[in-house]
PDB file of C-alpha atoms in Angstrom:
ATOM      1  CA  LEU J   1      24.297  50.462 -37.950  1.00 96.00           C
ATOM      2  CA  SER J   2      21.921  53.008 -39.515  1.00 97.00           C
ATOM      3  CA  LYS J   3      19.028  52.974 -41.979  1.00 97.00           C
ATOM      4  CA  GLN J   4      17.397  56.027 -43.475  1.00 96.00           C
ATOM      5  CA  PHE J   5      14.150  56.220 -45.449  1.00 95.00           C
ATOM      6  CA  GLY J   6      13.943  59.615 -47.127  1.00 93.00           C
ATOM      7  CA  LYS J   7      14.614  62.124 -44.359  1.00 92.00           C
ATOM      8  CA  LYS J   8      13.631  59.762 -41.555  1.00 93.00           C
ATOM      9  CA  TRP J   9      16.161  57.641 -39.670  1.00 94.00           C
ATOM     10  CA  ALA J  10      14.504  54.307 -38.827  1.00 95.00           C
ATOM     11  CA  VAL J  11      17.716  53.060 -37.180  1.00 96.00           C
ATOM     12  CA  ARG J  12      20.570  55.326 -36.150  1.00 95.00           C
ATOM     13  CA  ASP J  13      24.007  54.429 -34.794  1.00 95.00           C
ATOM     14  CA  LEU J  14      22.863  51.088 -33.364  1.00 95.00           C
ATOM     15  CA  ALA J  15      25.763  49.040 -31.975  1.00 95.00           C
ATOM     16  CA  LEU J  16      24.962  45.583 -30.628  1.00 93.00           C
ATOM     17  CA  GLN J  17      26.684  42.259 -30.114  1.00 94.00           C
ATOM     18  CA  VAL J  18      24.557  39.171 -29.447  1.00 95.00           C
ATOM     19  CA  PRO J  19      26.601  36.532 -27.570  1.00 93.00           C
ATOM     20  CA  ARG J  20      26.485  33.021 -28.976  1.00 92.00           C
ATOM     21  CA  GLY J  21      24.182  30.720 -26.995  1.00 90.00           C
ATOM     22  CA  SER J  22      22.229  33.562 -25.422  1.00 91.00           C
ATOM     23  CA  VAL J  23      18.599  34.659 -25.627  1.00 91.00           C
ATOM     24  CA  PHE J  24      18.723  38.336 -26.533  1.00 94.00           C
ATOM     25  CA  GLY J  25      15.694  40.617 -26.412  1.00 93.00           C
ATOM     26  CA  LEU J  26      15.475  43.600 -28.778  1.00 93.00           C
ATOM     27  CA  LEU J  27      12.713  45.456 -27.008  1.00 90.00           C
ATOM     28  CA  GLY J  28      10.828  48.664 -27.555  1.00 86.00           C
ATOM     29  CA  PRO J  29       7.515  50.180 -28.641  1.00 84.00           C
ATOM     30  CA  ASN J  30       6.070  49.828 -32.125  1.00 83.00           C
ATOM     31  CA  GLY J  31       7.991  51.989 -34.582  1.00 87.00           C
ATOM     32  CA  ALA J  32      11.244  51.810 -32.603  1.00 90.00           C
ATOM     33  CA  GLY J  33      13.226  50.355 -35.529  1.00 93.00           C
ATOM     34  CA  LYS J  34      13.272  46.715 -34.398  1.00 93.00           C
ATOM     35  CA  SER J  35      11.913  45.199 -37.624  1.00 93.00           C
ATOM     36  CA  THR J  36      14.141  47.394 -39.787  1.00 95.00           C
ATOM     37  CA  THR J  37      17.162  46.168 -37.814  1.00 95.00           C
ATOM     38  CA  ILE J  38      16.132  42.548 -38.337  1.00 95.00           C
ATOM     39  CA  HIS J  39      15.549  43.121 -42.061  1.00 95.00           C
ATOM     40  CA  MET J  40      19.166  44.306 -42.308  1.00 95.00           C
ATOM     41  CA  LEU J  41      20.352  41.270 -40.333  1.00 95.00           C
ATOM     42  CA  MET J  42      18.581  38.986 -42.796  1.00 94.00           C
ATOM     43  CA  GLY J  43      19.908  40.807 -45.857  1.00 93.00           C
ATOM     44  CA  LEU J  44      16.451  42.053 -46.829  1.00 93.00           C
ATOM     45  CA  LEU J  45      17.473  45.720 -46.546  1.00 94.00           C
ATOM     46  CA  PRO J  46      20.874  47.296 -47.223  1.00 94.00           C
ATOM     47  CA  PRO J  47      22.192  49.552 -44.441  1.00 95.00           C
ATOM     48  CA  THR J  48      22.540  53.257 -45.093  1.00 96.00           C
ATOM     49  CA  ALA J  49      25.663  53.193 -42.925  1.00 96.00           C
ATOM     50  CA  GLY J  50      27.493  50.698 -40.743  1.00 96.00           C
ATOM     51  CA  ARG J  51      27.878  46.958 -41.168  1.00 94.00           C
ATOM     52  CA  VAL J  52      26.236  43.693 -40.148  1.00 95.00           C
ATOM     53  CA  SER J  53      27.794  40.327 -39.331  1.00 95.00           C
ATOM     54  CA  VAL J  54      25.616  37.248 -38.768  1.00 96.00           C
ATOM     55  CA  LEU J  55      27.446  34.074 -37.719  1.00 95.00           C
ATOM     56  CA  GLN J  56      30.598  35.785 -39.058  1.00 94.00           C
ATOM     57  CA  MET J  57      28.983  36.253 -42.485  1.00 96.00           C
ATOM     58  CA  ASP J  58      27.797  39.293 -44.414  1.00 95.00           C
ATOM     59  CA  PRO J  59      24.074  38.697 -45.041  1.00 94.00           C
ATOM     60  CA  HIS J  60      24.176  40.915 -48.149  1.00 91.00           C
ATOM     61  CA  LYS J  61      27.018  38.967 -49.792  1.00 93.00           C
ATOM     62  CA  GLU J  62      26.350  35.471 -48.418  1.00 94.00           C
ATOM     63  CA  ASP J  63      22.568  35.547 -48.198  1.00 91.00           C
ATOM     64  CA  ILE J  64      21.955  31.875 -49.047  1.00 92.00           C
ATOM     65  CA  LYS J  65      24.494  30.653 -46.478  1.00 94.00           C
ATOM     66  CA  VAL J  66      22.955  32.920 -43.839  1.00 94.00           C
ATOM     67  CA  LYS J  67      19.400  31.827 -44.584  1.00 93.00           C
ATOM     68  CA  ARG J  68      20.345  28.136 -44.373  1.00 94.00           C
ATOM     69  CA  ARG J  69      21.802  28.607 -40.873  1.00 95.00           C
ATOM     70  CA  VAL J  70      19.327  31.135 -39.482  1.00 96.00           C
ATOM     71  CA  GLY J  71      15.689  30.497 -38.645  1.00 94.00           C
ATOM     72  CA  TYR J  72      13.639  33.655 -39.251  1.00 93.00           C
ATOM     73  CA  VAL J  73      10.033  34.352 -38.340  1.00 91.00           C
ATOM     74  CA  ALA J  74       8.798  37.650 -39.750  1.00 89.00           C
ATOM     75  CA  GLU J  75       6.084  39.768 -38.191  1.00 82.00           C
ATOM     76  CA  VAL J  76       4.030  39.347 -41.396  1.00 81.00           C
ATOM     77  CA  HIS J  77       3.930  35.819 -42.806  1.00 82.00           C
ATOM     78  CA  GLY J  78       4.162  35.693 -46.601  1.00 86.00           C
ATOM     79  CA  PHE J  79       2.579  32.400 -47.628  1.00 92.00           C
ATOM     80  CA  TYR J  80       0.927  31.260 -50.859  1.00 94.00           C
ATOM     81  CA  GLU J  81      -2.689  31.367 -49.760  1.00 94.00           C
ATOM     82  CA  TRP J  82      -3.857  28.656 -52.184  1.00 96.00           C
ATOM     83  CA  MET J  83      -1.374  26.047 -50.921  1.00 96.00           C
ATOM     84  CA  THR J  84      -2.128  23.515 -48.229  1.00 97.00           C
ATOM     85  CA  VAL J  85       0.037  23.232 -45.127  1.00 97.00           C
ATOM     86  CA  ASP J  86       1.635  20.084 -46.562  1.00 97.00           C
ATOM     87  CA  GLU J  87       2.344  21.749 -49.920  1.00 97.00           C
ATOM     88  CA  THR J  88       3.934  24.707 -48.139  1.00 97.00           C
ATOM     89  CA  ILE J  89       6.229  22.406 -46.173  1.00 97.00           C
ATOM     90  CA  ARG J  90       7.171  20.452 -49.304  1.00 97.00           C
ATOM     91  CA  LEU J  91       7.945  23.741 -51.085  1.00 97.00           C
ATOM     92  CA  VAL J  92      10.274  24.976 -48.313  1.00 96.00           C
ATOM     93  CA  ARG J  93      11.918  21.689 -47.278  1.00 96.00           C
ATOM     94  CA  PRO J  94      14.333  21.237 -50.248  1.00 96.00           C
ATOM     95  CA  TYR J  95      16.070  24.557 -49.535  1.00 95.00           C
ATOM     96  CA  TYR J  96      17.500  23.220 -46.266  1.00 96.00           C
ATOM     97  CA  PRO J  97      19.977  20.300 -46.278  1.00 94.00           C
ATOM     98  CA  THR J  98      19.510  19.920 -42.503  1.00 95.00           C
ATOM     99  CA  TRP J  99      15.705  19.625 -42.646  1.00 97.00           C
ATOM    100  CA  ASP J 100      14.445  17.168 -39.991  1.00 96.00           C
ATOM    101  CA  GLN J 101      11.200  15.532 -41.089  1.00 96.00           C
ATOM    102  CA  VAL J 102      10.758  13.820 -37.710  1.00 96.00           C
ATOM    103  CA  LEU J 103      10.933  17.196 -35.960  1.00 92.00           C
ATOM    104  CA  CYS J 104       8.593  18.638 -38.573  1.00 95.00           C
ATOM    105  CA  ARG J 105       6.045  15.907 -37.810  1.00 95.00           C
ATOM    106  CA  THR J 106       6.424  16.504 -34.074  1.00 92.00           C
ATOM    107  CA  LEU J 107       5.766  20.222 -34.502  1.00 90.00           C
ATOM    108  CA  LEU J 108       2.738  19.565 -36.719  1.00 94.00           C
ATOM    109  CA  ASN J 109       1.220  17.491 -33.932  1.00 92.00           C
ATOM    110  CA  GLN J 110       2.260  19.901 -31.195  1.00 85.00           C
ATOM    111  CA  PHE J 111       0.787  22.882 -33.059  1.00 85.00           C
ATOM    112  CA  LYS J 112      -2.313  20.897 -34.072  1.00 90.00           C
ATOM    113  CA  LEU J 113      -1.878  21.875 -37.741  1.00 94.00           C
ATOM    114  CA  ASN J 114      -3.868  19.915 -40.320  1.00 95.00           C
ATOM    115  CA  GLU J 115      -1.703  19.204 -43.384  1.00 96.00           C
ATOM    116  CA  GLU J 116      -4.705  19.311 -45.713  1.00 96.00           C
ATOM    117  CA  ASP J 117      -5.898  22.780 -44.642  1.00 96.00           C
ATOM    118  CA  ARG J 118      -5.270  25.581 -47.113  1.00 97.00           C
ATOM    119  CA  VAL J 119      -3.095  28.367 -45.743  1.00 95.00           C
ATOM    120  CA  GLY J 120      -5.716  30.929 -46.733  1.00 94.00           C
ATOM    121  CA  THR J 121      -8.178  29.355 -44.297  1.00 95.00           C
ATOM    122  CA  LEU J 122      -5.802  29.358 -41.298  1.00 92.00           C
ATOM    123  CA  SER J 123      -6.327  31.722 -38.390  1.00 86.00           C
ATOM    124  CA  LYS J 124      -3.654  34.277 -37.548  1.00 81.00           C
ATOM    125  CA  GLY J 125      -2.458  32.068 -34.711  1.00 79.00           C
ATOM    126  CA  GLN J 126      -2.241  28.994 -36.945  1.00 86.00           C
ATOM    127  CA  ARG J 127      -0.265  30.938 -39.541  1.00 88.00           C
ATOM    128  CA  ALA J 128       2.144  32.007 -36.795  1.00 83.00           C
ATOM    129  CA  LYS J 129       2.592  28.368 -35.784  1.00 85.00           C
ATOM    130  CA  LEU J 130       3.267  27.336 -39.393  1.00 91.00           C
ATOM    131  CA  ALA J 131       5.893  30.074 -39.696  1.00 91.00           C
ATOM    132  CA  LEU J 132       7.548  28.838 -36.495  1.00 87.00           C
ATOM    133  CA  LEU J 133       7.567  25.263 -37.763  1.00 91.00           C
ATOM    134  CA  LEU J 134       9.240  26.286 -41.019  1.00 94.00           C
ATOM    135  CA  ALA J 135      11.889  28.246 -39.090  1.00 92.00           C
ATOM    136  CA  ILE J 136      12.751  25.518 -36.573  1.00 90.00           C
ATOM    137  CA  ALA J 137      12.501  22.246 -38.524  1.00 93.00           C
ATOM    138  CA  TYR J 138      15.992  22.475 -40.047  1.00 94.00           C
ATOM    139  CA  HIS J 139      17.845  23.024 -36.738  1.00 92.00           C
ATOM    140  CA  PRO J 140      19.139  26.570 -37.337  1.00 94.00           C
ATOM    141  CA  GLU J 141      22.077  27.824 -35.276  1.00 93.00           C
ATOM    142  CA  LEU J 142      20.419  31.188 -34.763  1.00 94.00           C
ATOM    143  CA  LEU J 143      16.708  31.896 -34.421  1.00 93.00           C
ATOM    144  CA  ILE J 144      15.519  35.449 -35.196  1.00 94.00           C
ATOM    145  CA  LEU J 145      11.957  36.189 -34.168  1.00 91.00           C
ATOM    146  CA  ASP J 146      10.145  39.412 -35.046  1.00 90.00           C
ATOM    147  CA  GLU J 147       7.040  39.752 -32.856  1.00 83.00           C
ATOM    148  CA  PRO J 148       6.664  35.937 -32.921  1.00 78.00           C
ATOM    149  CA  THR J 149       3.624  35.634 -30.659  1.00 73.00           C
ATOM    150  CA  GLY J 150       1.371  37.971 -32.628  1.00 67.00           C
ATOM    151  CA  GLY J 151      -2.006  36.321 -33.159  1.00 65.00           C
ATOM    152  CA  LEU J 152      -1.426  33.597 -30.572  1.00 71.00           C
ATOM    153  CA  ASP J 153      -3.846  33.275 -27.681  1.00 73.00           C
ATOM    154  CA  PRO J 154      -2.391  33.476 -24.127  1.00 77.00           C
ATOM    155  CA  ALA J 155      -2.148  29.687 -23.731  1.00 76.00           C
ATOM    156  CA  ALA J 156      -0.401  29.278 -27.092  1.00 73.00           C
ATOM    157  CA  ARG J 157       1.980  32.151 -26.301  1.00 75.00           C
ATOM    158  CA  ARG J 158       2.933  30.550 -23.007  1.00 76.00           C
ATOM    159  CA  ASN J 159       3.436  27.159 -24.670  1.00 73.00           C
ATOM    160  CA  PHE J 160       5.618  28.721 -27.356  1.00 72.00           C
ATOM    161  CA  ILE J 161       7.798  30.621 -24.892  1.00 73.00           C
ATOM    162  CA  GLU J 162       8.068  28.015 -22.136  1.00 71.00           C
ATOM    163  CA  THR J 163       8.456  24.877 -24.223  1.00 67.00           C
ATOM    164  CA  ILE J 164       9.528  25.497 -27.805  1.00 67.00           C
ATOM    165  CA  LEU J 165      11.936  28.368 -27.181  1.00 71.00           C
ATOM    166  CA  ALA J 166      13.198  26.806 -23.960  1.00 69.00           C
ATOM    167  CA  GLU J 167      13.969  23.551 -25.789  1.00 69.00           C
ATOM    168  CA  PHE J 168      15.738  25.458 -28.555  1.00 73.00           C
ATOM    169  CA  GLN J 169      17.771  27.354 -25.955  1.00 72.00           C
ATOM    170  CA  GLU J 170      18.781  24.158 -24.138  1.00 73.00           C
ATOM    171  CA  GLU J 171      20.490  22.977 -27.320  1.00 77.00           C
ATOM    172  CA  GLY J 172      22.945  25.874 -26.932  1.00 78.00           C
ATOM    173  CA  LYS J 173      21.488  27.799 -29.860  1.00 86.00           C
ATOM    174  CA  THR J 174      21.166  31.573 -30.049  1.00 92.00           C
ATOM    175  CA  ILE J 175      17.826  33.407 -30.070  1.00 92.00           C
ATOM    176  CA  LEU J 176      17.260  37.049 -30.980  1.00 94.00           C
ATOM    177  CA  VAL J 177      13.678  38.042 -30.248  1.00 91.00           C
ATOM    178  CA  SER J 178      12.118  41.388 -31.072  1.00 90.00           C
ATOM    179  CA  SER J 179       8.932  42.338 -29.265  1.00 83.00           C
ATOM    180  CA  HIS J 180       6.955  45.224 -27.814  1.00 78.00           C
ATOM    181  CA  LEU J 181       5.428  42.782 -25.287  1.00 75.00           C
ATOM    182  CA  LEU J 182       8.271  43.146 -22.829  1.00 74.00           C
ATOM    183  CA  ASN J 183       7.084  40.980 -19.946  1.00 77.00           C
ATOM    184  CA  GLU J 184       6.187  37.920 -22.015  1.00 77.00           C
ATOM    185  CA  PHE J 185       9.804  36.906 -22.655  1.00 76.00           C
ATOM    186  CA  SER J 186      11.385  38.177 -19.432  1.00 80.00           C
ATOM    187  CA  GLY J 187      11.711  34.697 -17.915  1.00 80.00           C
ATOM    188  CA  LEU J 188      13.753  33.481 -20.890  1.00 82.00           C
ATOM    189  CA  LEU J 189      16.042  36.414 -21.716  1.00 89.00           C
ATOM    190  CA  ASP J 190      19.731  36.621 -20.869  1.00 92.00           C
ATOM    191  CA  TYR J 191      20.257  40.096 -22.332  1.00 95.00           C
ATOM    192  CA  VAL J 192      17.987  43.018 -23.163  1.00 95.00           C
ATOM    193  CA  ALA J 193      18.464  45.986 -25.454  1.00 95.00           C
ATOM    194  CA  PHE J 194      15.969  48.833 -25.182  1.00 93.00           C
ATOM    195  CA  VAL J 195      15.480  50.821 -28.386  1.00 92.00           C
ATOM    196  CA  ARG J 196      13.349  53.878 -29.028  1.00 90.00           C
ATOM    197  CA  GLU J 197      13.002  55.960 -32.188  1.00 91.00           C
ATOM    198  CA  GLY J 198      15.741  53.959 -33.876  1.00 92.00           C
ATOM    199  CA  GLN J 199      18.360  54.466 -31.210  1.00 94.00           C
ATOM    200  CA  LEU J 200      19.795  52.248 -28.509  1.00 94.00           C
ATOM    201  CA  GLU J 201      18.818  53.487 -25.056  1.00 92.00           C
ATOM    202  CA  LEU J 202      20.230  50.683 -22.914  1.00 92.00           C
ATOM    203  CA  VAL J 203      21.779  47.226 -23.217  1.00 94.00           C
ATOM    204  CA  SER J 204      22.407  44.976 -20.232  1.00 94.00           C
ATOM    205  CA  ARG J 205      22.320  41.479 -18.855  1.00 95.00           C
ATOM    206  CA  LEU J 206      18.762  41.107 -17.619  1.00 94.00           C
ATOM    207  CA  ASP J 207      19.689  39.716 -14.197  1.00 93.00           C
ATOM    208  CA  ALA J 208      22.051  42.649 -13.554  1.00 94.00           C
ATOM    209  CA  LEU J 209      19.410  45.141 -14.675  1.00 93.00           C
ATOM    210  CA  GLN J 210      16.779  43.630 -12.391  1.00 93.00           C
ATOM    211  CA  GLN J 211      19.166  43.523  -9.439  1.00 93.00           C
ATOM    212  CA  LYS J 212      19.989  47.217  -9.630  1.00 92.00           C
ATOM    213  CA  THR J 213      16.531  48.552 -10.566  1.00 94.00           C
ATOM    214  CA  LYS J 214      14.037  48.342  -7.713  1.00 94.00           C
ATOM    215  CA  ARG J 215      10.888  50.054  -6.496  1.00 93.00           C
ATOM    216  CA  ALA J 216      10.879  51.312  -2.898  1.00 93.00           C
ATOM    217  CA  ARG J 217       7.711  52.039  -0.924  1.00 93.00           C
ATOM    218  CA  LEU J 218       8.191  54.280   2.091  1.00 93.00           C
ATOM    219  CA  LEU J 219       5.424  54.326   4.709  1.00 93.00           C
ATOM    220  CA  PHE J 220       5.391  57.275   7.115  1.00 93.00           C
ATOM    221  CA  ARG J 221       3.506  57.888  10.382  1.00 90.00           C
ATOM    222  CA  ASP J 222       2.014  61.092   8.973  1.00 89.00           C
ATOM    223  CA  ALA J 223       1.765  62.483   5.449  1.00 89.00           C
ATOM    224  CA  ALA J 224       4.697  61.472   3.241  1.00 87.00           C
ATOM    225  CA  PRO J 225       7.045  64.316   2.285  1.00 85.00           C
ATOM    226  CA  THR J 226       6.769  65.445  -1.341  1.00 83.00           C
ATOM    227  CA  GLY J 227      10.360  66.576  -1.876  1.00 82.00           C
ATOM    228  CA  LEU J 228      12.312  63.407  -1.160  1.00 84.00           C
ATOM    229  CA  GLN J 229      15.719  63.449  -2.843  1.00 84.00           C
ATOM    230  CA  ILE J 230      17.971  60.405  -2.556  1.00 86.00           C
ATOM    231  CA  GLU J 231      20.978  59.857  -4.805  1.00 84.00           C
ATOM    232  CA  GLY J 232      20.329  57.210  -7.442  1.00 83.00           C
ATOM    233  CA  THR J 233      16.554  57.285  -6.980  1.00 87.00           C
ATOM    234  CA  ARG J 234      13.627  59.058  -8.599  1.00 84.00           C
ATOM    235  CA  LEU J 235      10.532  60.035  -6.679  1.00 82.00           C
ATOM    236  CA  GLY J 236       7.388  58.625  -8.225  1.00 84.00           C
ATOM    237  CA  THR J 237       4.002  58.971  -6.582  1.00 83.00           C
ATOM    238  CA  VAL J 238       3.161  60.354  -3.159  1.00 86.00           C
ATOM    239  CA  ASN J 239      -0.191  59.214  -1.829  1.00 88.00           C
ATOM    240  CA  GLY J 240      -1.101  60.018   1.748  1.00 90.00           C
ATOM    241  CA  ARG J 241       1.351  58.271   4.046  1.00 91.00           C
ATOM    242  CA  GLU J 242       3.114  56.414   1.237  1.00 92.00           C
ATOM    243  CA  ALA J 243       5.846  57.559  -1.149  1.00 91.00           C
ATOM    244  CA  GLN J 244       7.111  55.422  -4.030  1.00 91.00           C
ATOM    245  CA  LEU J 245      10.595  55.772  -5.461  1.00 90.00           C
ATOM    246  CA  THR J 246      12.497  54.009  -8.215  1.00 92.00           C
ATOM    247  CA  CYS J 247      16.058  53.017  -7.338  1.00 91.00           C
ATOM    248  CA  ARG J 248      18.160  52.994 -10.503  1.00 88.00           C
ATOM    249  CA  ALA J 249      21.356  51.721  -8.853  1.00 89.00           C
ATOM    250  CA  PHE J 250      20.081  49.803  -5.852  1.00 91.00           C
ATOM    251  CA  ASP J 251      22.646  48.660  -3.300  1.00 88.00           C
ATOM    252  CA  PRO J 252      21.400  46.445  -0.433  1.00 86.00           C
ATOM    253  CA  GLU J 253      23.397  48.455   2.095  1.00 85.00           C
ATOM    254  CA  THR J 254      23.895  52.068   1.057  1.00 90.00           C
ATOM    255  CA  THR J 255      20.569  52.547  -0.732  1.00 90.00           C
ATOM    256  CA  LEU J 256      18.625  50.858   2.059  1.00 89.00           C
ATOM    257  CA  ASP J 257      20.369  53.020   4.691  1.00 90.00           C
ATOM    258  CA  ALA J 258      19.502  56.151   2.703  1.00 91.00           C
ATOM    259  CA  LEU J 259      15.857  55.084   2.404  1.00 91.00           C
ATOM    260  CA  LYS J 260      15.623  54.422   6.148  1.00 90.00           C
ATOM    261  CA  ALA J 261      17.211  57.794   6.885  1.00 89.00           C
ATOM    262  CA  THR J 262      14.124  59.534   5.465  1.00 89.00           C
ATOM    263  CA  GLY J 263      12.310  58.767   8.705  1.00 88.00           C
ATOM    264  CA  ALA J 264       9.917  56.281   7.161  1.00 89.00           C
ATOM    265  CA  GLU J 265       8.411  53.809   9.606  1.00 90.00           C
ATOM    266  CA  GLN J 266       8.576  51.034   7.026  1.00 93.00           C
ATOM    267  CA  VAL J 267      10.675  50.527   3.894  1.00 93.00           C
ATOM    268  CA  ILE J 268       9.495  47.928   1.376  1.00 93.00           C
ATOM    269  CA  VAL J 269      11.761  47.113  -1.589  1.00 94.00           C
ATOM    270  CA  GLU J 270      10.082  45.375  -4.524  1.00 93.00           C
ATOM    271  CA  ASP J 271      11.212  43.859  -7.804  1.00 93.00           C
ATOM    272  CA  MET J 272      10.028  45.572 -10.989  1.00 93.00           C
ATOM    273  CA  THR J 273       8.718  43.972 -14.147  1.00 91.00           C
ATOM    274  CA  LEU J 274      10.728  44.369 -17.326  1.00 90.00           C
ATOM    275  CA  GLU J 275       8.039  46.672 -18.720  1.00 88.00           C
ATOM    276  CA  ASP J 276       8.143  48.867 -15.594  1.00 89.00           C
ATOM    277  CA  ILE J 277      11.924  49.100 -15.885  1.00 90.00           C
ATOM    278  CA  PHE J 278      11.649  50.104 -19.546  1.00 87.00           C
ATOM    279  CA  VAL J 279       9.133  52.854 -18.811  1.00 86.00           C
ATOM    280  CA  GLU J 280      11.225  54.112 -15.915  1.00 84.00           C
ATOM    281  CA  LEU J 281      14.588  54.142 -17.691  1.00 81.00           C
ATOM    282  CA  VAL J 282      13.567  54.889 -21.260  1.00 79.00           C
ATOM    283  CA  GLY J 283      10.089  56.387 -21.145  1.00 71.00           C
ATOM    284  CA  SER J 284       6.666  55.310 -22.318  1.00 56.00           C
TER     285      SER J 284
END
């Protein structure tokens, strides 16, 4: 899948498959092409090349069917500012035959949204919550989230990720989340795809990626050597008696034996955060 604006490729040769029932993270820095990809998935932009299939439908030919089965939260929320929260819900509700008013009421209470407040007076966080409500209340099969926690305070972000998304996932639904905040969703993701400058750098099951990517700290009796070379590792910092390496294909036996063979008095193997893995494998 590719999208070109003028001479610039926003997305280039992107090939992805999101398994049904999974939580899939499309991750990368701002400007990596994540939103452009999602706009093509939702039929909002035509591809320059390649094709898109969403729930076995073409979003450019079957846009209404796609939108009725997919919950979409955009990075920028386009509301009518003069409407109240209640008027906004009543405007959107008739488009969805599966709209669940009981769930809508539950989300209103959970998000602490006042139905009489005008949208133009809502904070950025409240607008994000309203967008989430409108995307979830009709029980979509697929939930596509583009930077969904923007504007939410840390407590609200945690509540959204740990309760709302977790509940949605437990129903066997599929979630595609795009974010530059890599660590926030790491506890929920099944798969990750790292993108940079419009191109796919890596796609993997998250548990497999975390199992094979480790940080090793080697502590020596004297000054740590500066030229350590071990297959499958990259030397990071050397500070006094300690050397840090990143193991890109960690094996509990062979890699550990190779690390011990350096003569280090102590070898400490640590897990890495998703953000650390991204920076190490893809770059800052």
